PDB file of C-alpha atoms in Angstrom:
ATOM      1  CA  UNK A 106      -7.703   1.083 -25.224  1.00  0.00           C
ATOM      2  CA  UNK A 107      -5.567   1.080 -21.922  1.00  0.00           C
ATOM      3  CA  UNK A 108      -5.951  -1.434 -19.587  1.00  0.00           C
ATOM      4  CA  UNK A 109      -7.355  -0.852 -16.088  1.00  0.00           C
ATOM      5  CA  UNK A 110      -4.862   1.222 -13.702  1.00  0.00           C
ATOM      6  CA  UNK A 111      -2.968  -1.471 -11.610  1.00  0.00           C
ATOM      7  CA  UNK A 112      -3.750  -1.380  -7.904  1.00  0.00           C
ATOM      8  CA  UNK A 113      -1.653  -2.662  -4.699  1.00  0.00           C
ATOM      9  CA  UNK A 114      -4.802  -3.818  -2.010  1.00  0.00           C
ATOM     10  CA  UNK A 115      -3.103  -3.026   1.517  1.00  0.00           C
ATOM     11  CA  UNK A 116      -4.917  -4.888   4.342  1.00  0.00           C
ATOM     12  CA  UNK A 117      -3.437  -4.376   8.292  1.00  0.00           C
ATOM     13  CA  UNK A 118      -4.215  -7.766  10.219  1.00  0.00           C
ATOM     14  CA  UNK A 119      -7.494  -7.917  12.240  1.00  0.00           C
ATOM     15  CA  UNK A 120      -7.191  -7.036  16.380  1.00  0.00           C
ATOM     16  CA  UNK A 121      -5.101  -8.823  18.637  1.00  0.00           C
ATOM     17  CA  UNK A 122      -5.121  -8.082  22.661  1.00  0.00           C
ATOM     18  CA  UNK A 123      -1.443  -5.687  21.663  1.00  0.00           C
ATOM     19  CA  UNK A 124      -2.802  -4.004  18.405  1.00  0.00           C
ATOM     20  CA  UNK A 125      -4.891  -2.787  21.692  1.00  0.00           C
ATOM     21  CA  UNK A 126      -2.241  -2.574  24.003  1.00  0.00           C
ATOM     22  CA  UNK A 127       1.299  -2.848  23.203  1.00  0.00           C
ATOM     23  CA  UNK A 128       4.058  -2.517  20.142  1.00  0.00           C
ATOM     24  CA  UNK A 129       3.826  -5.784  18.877  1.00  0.00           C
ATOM     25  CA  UNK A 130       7.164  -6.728  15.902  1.00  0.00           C
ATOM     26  CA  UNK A 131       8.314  -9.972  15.954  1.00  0.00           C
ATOM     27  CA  UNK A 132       6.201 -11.401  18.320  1.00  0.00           C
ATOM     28  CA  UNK A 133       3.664 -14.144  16.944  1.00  0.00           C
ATOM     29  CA  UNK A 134       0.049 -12.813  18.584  1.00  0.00           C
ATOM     30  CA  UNK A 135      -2.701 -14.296  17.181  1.00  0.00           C
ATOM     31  CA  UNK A 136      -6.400 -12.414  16.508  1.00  0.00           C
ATOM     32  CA  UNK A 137      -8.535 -11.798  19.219  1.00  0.00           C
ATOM     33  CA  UNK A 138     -11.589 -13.413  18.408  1.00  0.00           C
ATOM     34  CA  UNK A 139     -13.512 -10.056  17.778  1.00  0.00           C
ATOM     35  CA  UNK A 140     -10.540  -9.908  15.189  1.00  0.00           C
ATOM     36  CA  UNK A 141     -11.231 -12.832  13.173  1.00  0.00           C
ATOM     37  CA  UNK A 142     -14.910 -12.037  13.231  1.00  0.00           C
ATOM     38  CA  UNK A 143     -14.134  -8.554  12.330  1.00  0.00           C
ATOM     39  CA  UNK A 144     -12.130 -10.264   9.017  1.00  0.00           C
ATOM     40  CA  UNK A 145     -15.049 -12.772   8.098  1.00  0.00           C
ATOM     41  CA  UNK A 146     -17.777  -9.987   7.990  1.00  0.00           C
ATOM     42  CA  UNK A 147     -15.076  -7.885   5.675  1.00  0.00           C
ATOM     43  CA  UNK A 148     -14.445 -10.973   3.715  1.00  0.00           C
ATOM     44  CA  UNK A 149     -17.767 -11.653   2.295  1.00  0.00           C
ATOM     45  CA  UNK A 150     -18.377  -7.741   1.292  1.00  0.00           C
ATOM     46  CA  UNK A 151     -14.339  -7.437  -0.135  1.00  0.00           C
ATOM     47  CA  UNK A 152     -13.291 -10.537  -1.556  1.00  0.00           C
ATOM     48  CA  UNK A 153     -15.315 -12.554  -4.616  1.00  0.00           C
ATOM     49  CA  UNK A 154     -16.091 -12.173  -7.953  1.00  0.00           C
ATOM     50  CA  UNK A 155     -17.479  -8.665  -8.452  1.00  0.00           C
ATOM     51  CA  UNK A 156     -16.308  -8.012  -5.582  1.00  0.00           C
ATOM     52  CA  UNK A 157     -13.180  -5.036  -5.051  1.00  0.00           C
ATOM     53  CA  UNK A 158     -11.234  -7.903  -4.770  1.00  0.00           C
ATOM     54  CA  UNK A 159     -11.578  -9.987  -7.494  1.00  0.00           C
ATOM     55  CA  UNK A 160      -9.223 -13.264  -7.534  1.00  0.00           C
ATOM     56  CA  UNK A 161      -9.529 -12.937 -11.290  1.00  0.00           C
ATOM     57  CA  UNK A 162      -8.108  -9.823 -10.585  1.00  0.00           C
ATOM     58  CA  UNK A 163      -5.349 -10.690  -8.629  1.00  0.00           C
ATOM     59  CA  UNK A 164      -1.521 -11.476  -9.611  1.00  0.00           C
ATOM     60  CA  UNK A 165      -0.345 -12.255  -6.644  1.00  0.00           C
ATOM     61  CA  UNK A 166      -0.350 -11.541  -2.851  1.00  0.00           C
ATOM     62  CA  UNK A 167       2.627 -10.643   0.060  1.00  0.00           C
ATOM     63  CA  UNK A 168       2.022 -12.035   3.271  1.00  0.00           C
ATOM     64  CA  UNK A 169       3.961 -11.911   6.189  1.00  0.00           C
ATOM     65  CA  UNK A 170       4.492 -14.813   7.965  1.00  0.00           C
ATOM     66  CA  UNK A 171       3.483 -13.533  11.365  1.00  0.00           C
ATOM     67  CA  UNK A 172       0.264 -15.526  12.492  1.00  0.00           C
ATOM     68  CA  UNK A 173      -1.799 -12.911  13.126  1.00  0.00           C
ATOM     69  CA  UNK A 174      -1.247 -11.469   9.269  1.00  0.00           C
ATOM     70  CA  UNK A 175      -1.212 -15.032   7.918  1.00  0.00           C
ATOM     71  CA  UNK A 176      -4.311 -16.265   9.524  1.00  0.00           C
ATOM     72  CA  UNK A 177      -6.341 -12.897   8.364  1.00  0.00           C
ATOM     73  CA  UNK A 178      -5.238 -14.097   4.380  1.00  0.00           C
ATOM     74  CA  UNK A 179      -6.526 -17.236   5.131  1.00  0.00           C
ATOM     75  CA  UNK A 180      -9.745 -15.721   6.753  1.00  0.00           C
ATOM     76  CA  UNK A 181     -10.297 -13.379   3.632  1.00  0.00           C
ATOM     77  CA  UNK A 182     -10.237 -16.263   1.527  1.00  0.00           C
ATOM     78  CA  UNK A 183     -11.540 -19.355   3.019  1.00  0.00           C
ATOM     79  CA  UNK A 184     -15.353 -18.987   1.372  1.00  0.00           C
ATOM     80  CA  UNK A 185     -13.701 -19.257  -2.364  1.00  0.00           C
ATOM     81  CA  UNK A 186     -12.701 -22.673  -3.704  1.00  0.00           C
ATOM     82  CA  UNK A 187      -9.541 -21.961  -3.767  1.00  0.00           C
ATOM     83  CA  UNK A 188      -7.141 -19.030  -2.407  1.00  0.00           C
ATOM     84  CA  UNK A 189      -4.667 -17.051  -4.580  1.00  0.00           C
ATOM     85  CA  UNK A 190      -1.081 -17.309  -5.558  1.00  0.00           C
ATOM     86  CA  UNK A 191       0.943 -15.725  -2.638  1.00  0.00           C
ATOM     87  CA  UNK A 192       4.319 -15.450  -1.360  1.00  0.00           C
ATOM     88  CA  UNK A 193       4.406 -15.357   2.066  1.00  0.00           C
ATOM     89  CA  UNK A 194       7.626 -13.208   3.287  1.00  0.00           C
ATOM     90  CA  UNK A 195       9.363 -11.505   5.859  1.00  0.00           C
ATOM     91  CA  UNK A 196       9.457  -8.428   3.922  1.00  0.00           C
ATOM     92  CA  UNK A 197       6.109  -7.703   5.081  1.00  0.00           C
ATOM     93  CA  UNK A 198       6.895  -8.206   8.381  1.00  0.00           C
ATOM     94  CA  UNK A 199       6.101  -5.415  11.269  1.00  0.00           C
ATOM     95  CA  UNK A 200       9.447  -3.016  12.045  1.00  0.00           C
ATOM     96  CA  UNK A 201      11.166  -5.361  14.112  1.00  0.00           C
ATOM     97  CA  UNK A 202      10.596  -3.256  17.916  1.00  0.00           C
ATOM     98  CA  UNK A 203      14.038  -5.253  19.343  1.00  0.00           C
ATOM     99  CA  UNK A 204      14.337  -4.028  23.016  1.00  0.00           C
ATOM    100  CA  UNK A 205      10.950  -2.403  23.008  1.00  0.00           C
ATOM    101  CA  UNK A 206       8.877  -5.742  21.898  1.00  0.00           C
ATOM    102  CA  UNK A 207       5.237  -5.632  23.982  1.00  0.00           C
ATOM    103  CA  UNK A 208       5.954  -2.390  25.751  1.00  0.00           C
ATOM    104  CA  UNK A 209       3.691   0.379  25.519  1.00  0.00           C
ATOM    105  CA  UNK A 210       4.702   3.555  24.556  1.00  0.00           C
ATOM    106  CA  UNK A 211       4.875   5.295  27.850  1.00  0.00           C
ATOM    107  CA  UNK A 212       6.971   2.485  29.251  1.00  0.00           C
ATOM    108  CA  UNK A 213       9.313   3.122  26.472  1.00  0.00           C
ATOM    109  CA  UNK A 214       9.559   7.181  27.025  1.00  0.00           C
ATOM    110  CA  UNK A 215      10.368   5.969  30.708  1.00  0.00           C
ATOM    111  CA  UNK A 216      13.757   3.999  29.309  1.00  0.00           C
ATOM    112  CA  UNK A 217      14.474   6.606  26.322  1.00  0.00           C
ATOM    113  CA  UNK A 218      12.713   9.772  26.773  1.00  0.00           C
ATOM    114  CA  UNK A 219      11.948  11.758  23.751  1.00  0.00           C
ATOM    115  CA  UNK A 220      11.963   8.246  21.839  1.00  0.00           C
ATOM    116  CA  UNK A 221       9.915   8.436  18.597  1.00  0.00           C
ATOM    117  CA  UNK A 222      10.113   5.230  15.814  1.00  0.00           C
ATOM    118  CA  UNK A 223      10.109   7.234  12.910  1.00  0.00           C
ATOM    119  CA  UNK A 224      13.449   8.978  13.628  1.00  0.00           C
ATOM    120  CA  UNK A 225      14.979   7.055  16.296  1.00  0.00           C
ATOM    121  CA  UNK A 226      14.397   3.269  15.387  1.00  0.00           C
ATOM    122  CA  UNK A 227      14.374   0.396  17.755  1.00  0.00           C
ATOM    123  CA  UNK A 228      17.692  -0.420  20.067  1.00  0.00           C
ATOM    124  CA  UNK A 229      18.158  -3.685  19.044  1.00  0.00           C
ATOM    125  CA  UNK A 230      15.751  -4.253  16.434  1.00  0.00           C
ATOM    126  CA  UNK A 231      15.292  -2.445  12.845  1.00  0.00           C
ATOM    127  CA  UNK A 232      16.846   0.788  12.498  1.00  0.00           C
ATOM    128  CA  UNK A 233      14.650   3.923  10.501  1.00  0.00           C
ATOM    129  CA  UNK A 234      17.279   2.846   7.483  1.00  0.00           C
ATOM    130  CA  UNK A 235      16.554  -0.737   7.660  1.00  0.00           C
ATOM    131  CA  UNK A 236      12.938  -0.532   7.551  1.00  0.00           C
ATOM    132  CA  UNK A 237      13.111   1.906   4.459  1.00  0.00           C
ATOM    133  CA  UNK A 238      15.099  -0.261   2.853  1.00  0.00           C
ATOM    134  CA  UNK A 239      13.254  -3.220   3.125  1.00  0.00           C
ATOM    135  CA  UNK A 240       9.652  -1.657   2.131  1.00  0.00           C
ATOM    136  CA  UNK A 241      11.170   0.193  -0.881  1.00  0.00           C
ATOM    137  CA  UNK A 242      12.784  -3.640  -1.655  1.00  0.00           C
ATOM    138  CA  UNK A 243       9.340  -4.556  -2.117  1.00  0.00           C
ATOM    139  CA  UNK A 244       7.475  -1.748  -3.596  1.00  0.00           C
ATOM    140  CA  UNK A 245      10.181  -2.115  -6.765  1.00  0.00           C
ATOM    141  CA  UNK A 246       8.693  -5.647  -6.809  1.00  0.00           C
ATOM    142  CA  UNK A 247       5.234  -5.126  -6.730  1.00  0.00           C
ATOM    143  CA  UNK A 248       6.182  -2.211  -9.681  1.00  0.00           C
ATOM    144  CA  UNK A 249       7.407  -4.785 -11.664  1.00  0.00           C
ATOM    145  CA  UNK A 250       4.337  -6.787 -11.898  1.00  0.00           C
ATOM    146  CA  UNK A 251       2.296  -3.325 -12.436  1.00  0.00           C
ATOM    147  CA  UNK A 252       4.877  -2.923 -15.149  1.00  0.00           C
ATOM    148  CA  UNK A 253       4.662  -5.895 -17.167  1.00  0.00           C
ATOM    149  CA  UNK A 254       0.705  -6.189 -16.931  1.00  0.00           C
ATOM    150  CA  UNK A 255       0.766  -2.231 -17.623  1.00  0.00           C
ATOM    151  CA  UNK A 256       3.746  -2.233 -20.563  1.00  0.00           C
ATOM    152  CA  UNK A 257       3.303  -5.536 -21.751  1.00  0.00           C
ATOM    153  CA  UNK A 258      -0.088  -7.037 -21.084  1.00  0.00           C
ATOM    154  CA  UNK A 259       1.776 -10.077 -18.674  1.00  0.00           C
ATOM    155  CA  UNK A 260      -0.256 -11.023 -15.557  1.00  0.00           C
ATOM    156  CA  UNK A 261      -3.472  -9.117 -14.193  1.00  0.00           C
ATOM    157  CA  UNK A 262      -3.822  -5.444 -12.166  1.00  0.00           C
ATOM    158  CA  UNK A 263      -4.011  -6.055  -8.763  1.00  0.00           C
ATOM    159  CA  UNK A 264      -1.308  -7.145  -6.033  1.00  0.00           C
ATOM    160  CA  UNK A 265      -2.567  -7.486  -2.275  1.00  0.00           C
ATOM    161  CA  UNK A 266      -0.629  -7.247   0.685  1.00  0.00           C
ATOM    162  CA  UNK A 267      -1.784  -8.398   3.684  1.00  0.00           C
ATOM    163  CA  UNK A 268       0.516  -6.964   6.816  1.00  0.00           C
ATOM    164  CA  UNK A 269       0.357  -4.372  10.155  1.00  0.00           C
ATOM    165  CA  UNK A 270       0.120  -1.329  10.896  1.00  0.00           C
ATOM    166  CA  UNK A 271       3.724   0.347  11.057  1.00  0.00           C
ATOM    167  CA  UNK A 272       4.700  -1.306   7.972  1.00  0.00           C
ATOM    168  CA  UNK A 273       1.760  -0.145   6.248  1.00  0.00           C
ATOM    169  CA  UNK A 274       2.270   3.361   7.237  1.00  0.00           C
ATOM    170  CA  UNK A 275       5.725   3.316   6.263  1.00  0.00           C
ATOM    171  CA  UNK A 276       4.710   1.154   2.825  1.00  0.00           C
ATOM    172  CA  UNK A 277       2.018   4.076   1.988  1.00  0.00           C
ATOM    173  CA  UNK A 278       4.386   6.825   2.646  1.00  0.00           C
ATOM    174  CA  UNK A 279       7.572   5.726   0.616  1.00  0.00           C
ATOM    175  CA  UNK A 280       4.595   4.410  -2.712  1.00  0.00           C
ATOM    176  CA  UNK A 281       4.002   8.154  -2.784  1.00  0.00           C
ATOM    177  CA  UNK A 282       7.600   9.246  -2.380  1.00  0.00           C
ATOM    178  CA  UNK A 283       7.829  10.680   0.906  1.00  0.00           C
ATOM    179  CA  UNK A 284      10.239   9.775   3.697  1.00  0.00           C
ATOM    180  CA  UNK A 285       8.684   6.607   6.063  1.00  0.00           C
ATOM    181  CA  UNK A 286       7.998   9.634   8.732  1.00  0.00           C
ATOM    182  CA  UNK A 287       4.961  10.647   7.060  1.00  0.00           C
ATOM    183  CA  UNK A 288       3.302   7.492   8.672  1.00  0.00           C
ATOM    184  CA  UNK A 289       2.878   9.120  11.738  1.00  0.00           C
ATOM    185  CA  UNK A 290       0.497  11.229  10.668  1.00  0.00           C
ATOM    186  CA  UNK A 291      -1.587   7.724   9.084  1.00  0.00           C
ATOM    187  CA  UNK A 292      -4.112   6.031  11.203  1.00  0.00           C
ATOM    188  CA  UNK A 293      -4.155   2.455   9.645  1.00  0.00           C
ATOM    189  CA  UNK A 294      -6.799   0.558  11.784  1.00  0.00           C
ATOM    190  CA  UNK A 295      -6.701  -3.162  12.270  1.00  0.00           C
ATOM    191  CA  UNK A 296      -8.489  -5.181   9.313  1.00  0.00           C
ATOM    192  CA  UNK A 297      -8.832  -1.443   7.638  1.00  0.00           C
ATOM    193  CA  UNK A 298      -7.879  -1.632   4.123  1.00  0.00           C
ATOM    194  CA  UNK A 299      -5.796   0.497   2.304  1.00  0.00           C
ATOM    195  CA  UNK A 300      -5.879   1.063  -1.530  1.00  0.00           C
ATOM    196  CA  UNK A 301      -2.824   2.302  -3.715  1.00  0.00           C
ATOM    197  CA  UNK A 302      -2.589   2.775  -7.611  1.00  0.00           C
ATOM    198  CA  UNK A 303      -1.748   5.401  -9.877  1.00  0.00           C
ATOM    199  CA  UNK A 304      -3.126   9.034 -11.387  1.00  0.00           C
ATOM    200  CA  UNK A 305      -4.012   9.450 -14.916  1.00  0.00           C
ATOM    201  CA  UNK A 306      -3.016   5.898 -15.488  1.00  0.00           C
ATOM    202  CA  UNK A 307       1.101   7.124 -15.207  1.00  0.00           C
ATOM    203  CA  UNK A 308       3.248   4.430 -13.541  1.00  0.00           C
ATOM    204  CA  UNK A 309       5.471   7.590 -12.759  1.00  0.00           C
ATOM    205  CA  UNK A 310       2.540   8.970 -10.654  1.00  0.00           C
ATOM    206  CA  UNK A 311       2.171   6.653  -7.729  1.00  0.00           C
ATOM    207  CA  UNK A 312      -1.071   7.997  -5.655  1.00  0.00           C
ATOM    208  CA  UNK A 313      -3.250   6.760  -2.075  1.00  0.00           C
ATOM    209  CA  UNK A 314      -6.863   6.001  -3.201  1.00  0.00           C
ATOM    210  CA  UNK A 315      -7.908   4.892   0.040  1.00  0.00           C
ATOM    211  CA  UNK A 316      -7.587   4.570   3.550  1.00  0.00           C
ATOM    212  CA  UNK A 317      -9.334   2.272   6.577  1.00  0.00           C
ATOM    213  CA  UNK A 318     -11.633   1.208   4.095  1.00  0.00           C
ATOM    214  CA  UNK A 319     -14.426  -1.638   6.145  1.00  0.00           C
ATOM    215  CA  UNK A 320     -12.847  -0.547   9.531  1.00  0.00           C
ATOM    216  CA  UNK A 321     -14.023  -0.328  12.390  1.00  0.00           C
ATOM    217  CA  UNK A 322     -12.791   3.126  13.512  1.00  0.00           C
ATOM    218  CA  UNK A 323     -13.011   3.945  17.126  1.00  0.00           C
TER     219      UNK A 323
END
């Protein structure tokens, strides 16, 4: 019998005053606290034993080190005994927005008119290349694990990531093999959750199961 199709768990970070207001990269904004409660409630309905996010479950998680993404792992997790094996990284950091860090997008049209992330980058921050590169880095990673629990029966079936919103577009776009522009046309909420996995249980036939599951959409 086949094991269980492996699954990547994609979670964007709860609110924080510029996931309301401005482009927020490397900037260390912490949850509103409508955020954190917004994470709590999700936690107890998400995260558990039975639950879709079962820490037996669970191989290993990607956090970026960003306080706002690293404090919503530690919110998911804080009612268990225990929290998961993680690896918290700066490959799931937010596209770096270099000159344009806290603006909102109208201020930036002012300085570059025409301006759009997905083709033009960010002048002094991560270029359209860059950021491809470093999500595909880590989608061959998380593969790997869905390859040796898939081909060889090492490890268990689900890998979480817990990051924002830009990089998750551009994560959910390049797992399916399209360029990192389809994430415009993604709405990833804060504290939504995103699910990834596979059809007909084919590692060559990466697929989007979900989207904004438990958010609160406006």
């Amino acid at each position: 019998m086949a094991p269980p199709t492996p699954r990547v768990f994609l979670i964007r970070h709860g609110e924080t005053e510029w996931s309301l207001n401005g482009s927020t990269g490397r900037s260390d904004i912490p949850l509103t606290a409508r955020g954190e409660q917004q994470i709590k409630e999700k936690a107890q309905i998400l995260v558990g034993g039975g639950c879709p996010i079962d820490p037996k479950n669970l191989c290993t998680a990607f956090v970026s080190p960003r306080i706002r993404a690293h404090r919503t792992f530690h919110l998911l997790f804080e009612h268990l005994p225990k929290f998961p094996a993680h690896i918290i990284t700066e490959e799931a950091r937010e596209w770096d927005y270099g000159d344009y860090e806290g603006l909102l997008k109208e201020e930036i049209l002012a300085k570059q008119p025409g301006w759009d992330i997905w083709k033009d980058g960010c002048p002094g921050g991560e270029s359209v290349q860059g950021m491809r590169s470093r999500v595909d880095g880590l989608i061959v990673k998380v593969r790997e694990f869905h390859r040796q629990y898939h081909e060889e029966g090492k490890g268990t079936r689900d890998i979480l990531i817990v990051a924002h919103g830009h990089f998750n577009r551009v994560f959910i776009s390049r797992w399916i093999n399209f360029d990192l522009a389809l994430g415009t046309h993604l709405n990833v909420e804060p504290g939504g959750v995103s699910i990834l996995s596979y059809n007909h249980g084919s590692l060559d036939e990466p697929a989007l199961n979900a989207l904004n599951l438990y958010a609160d959409l406006k």
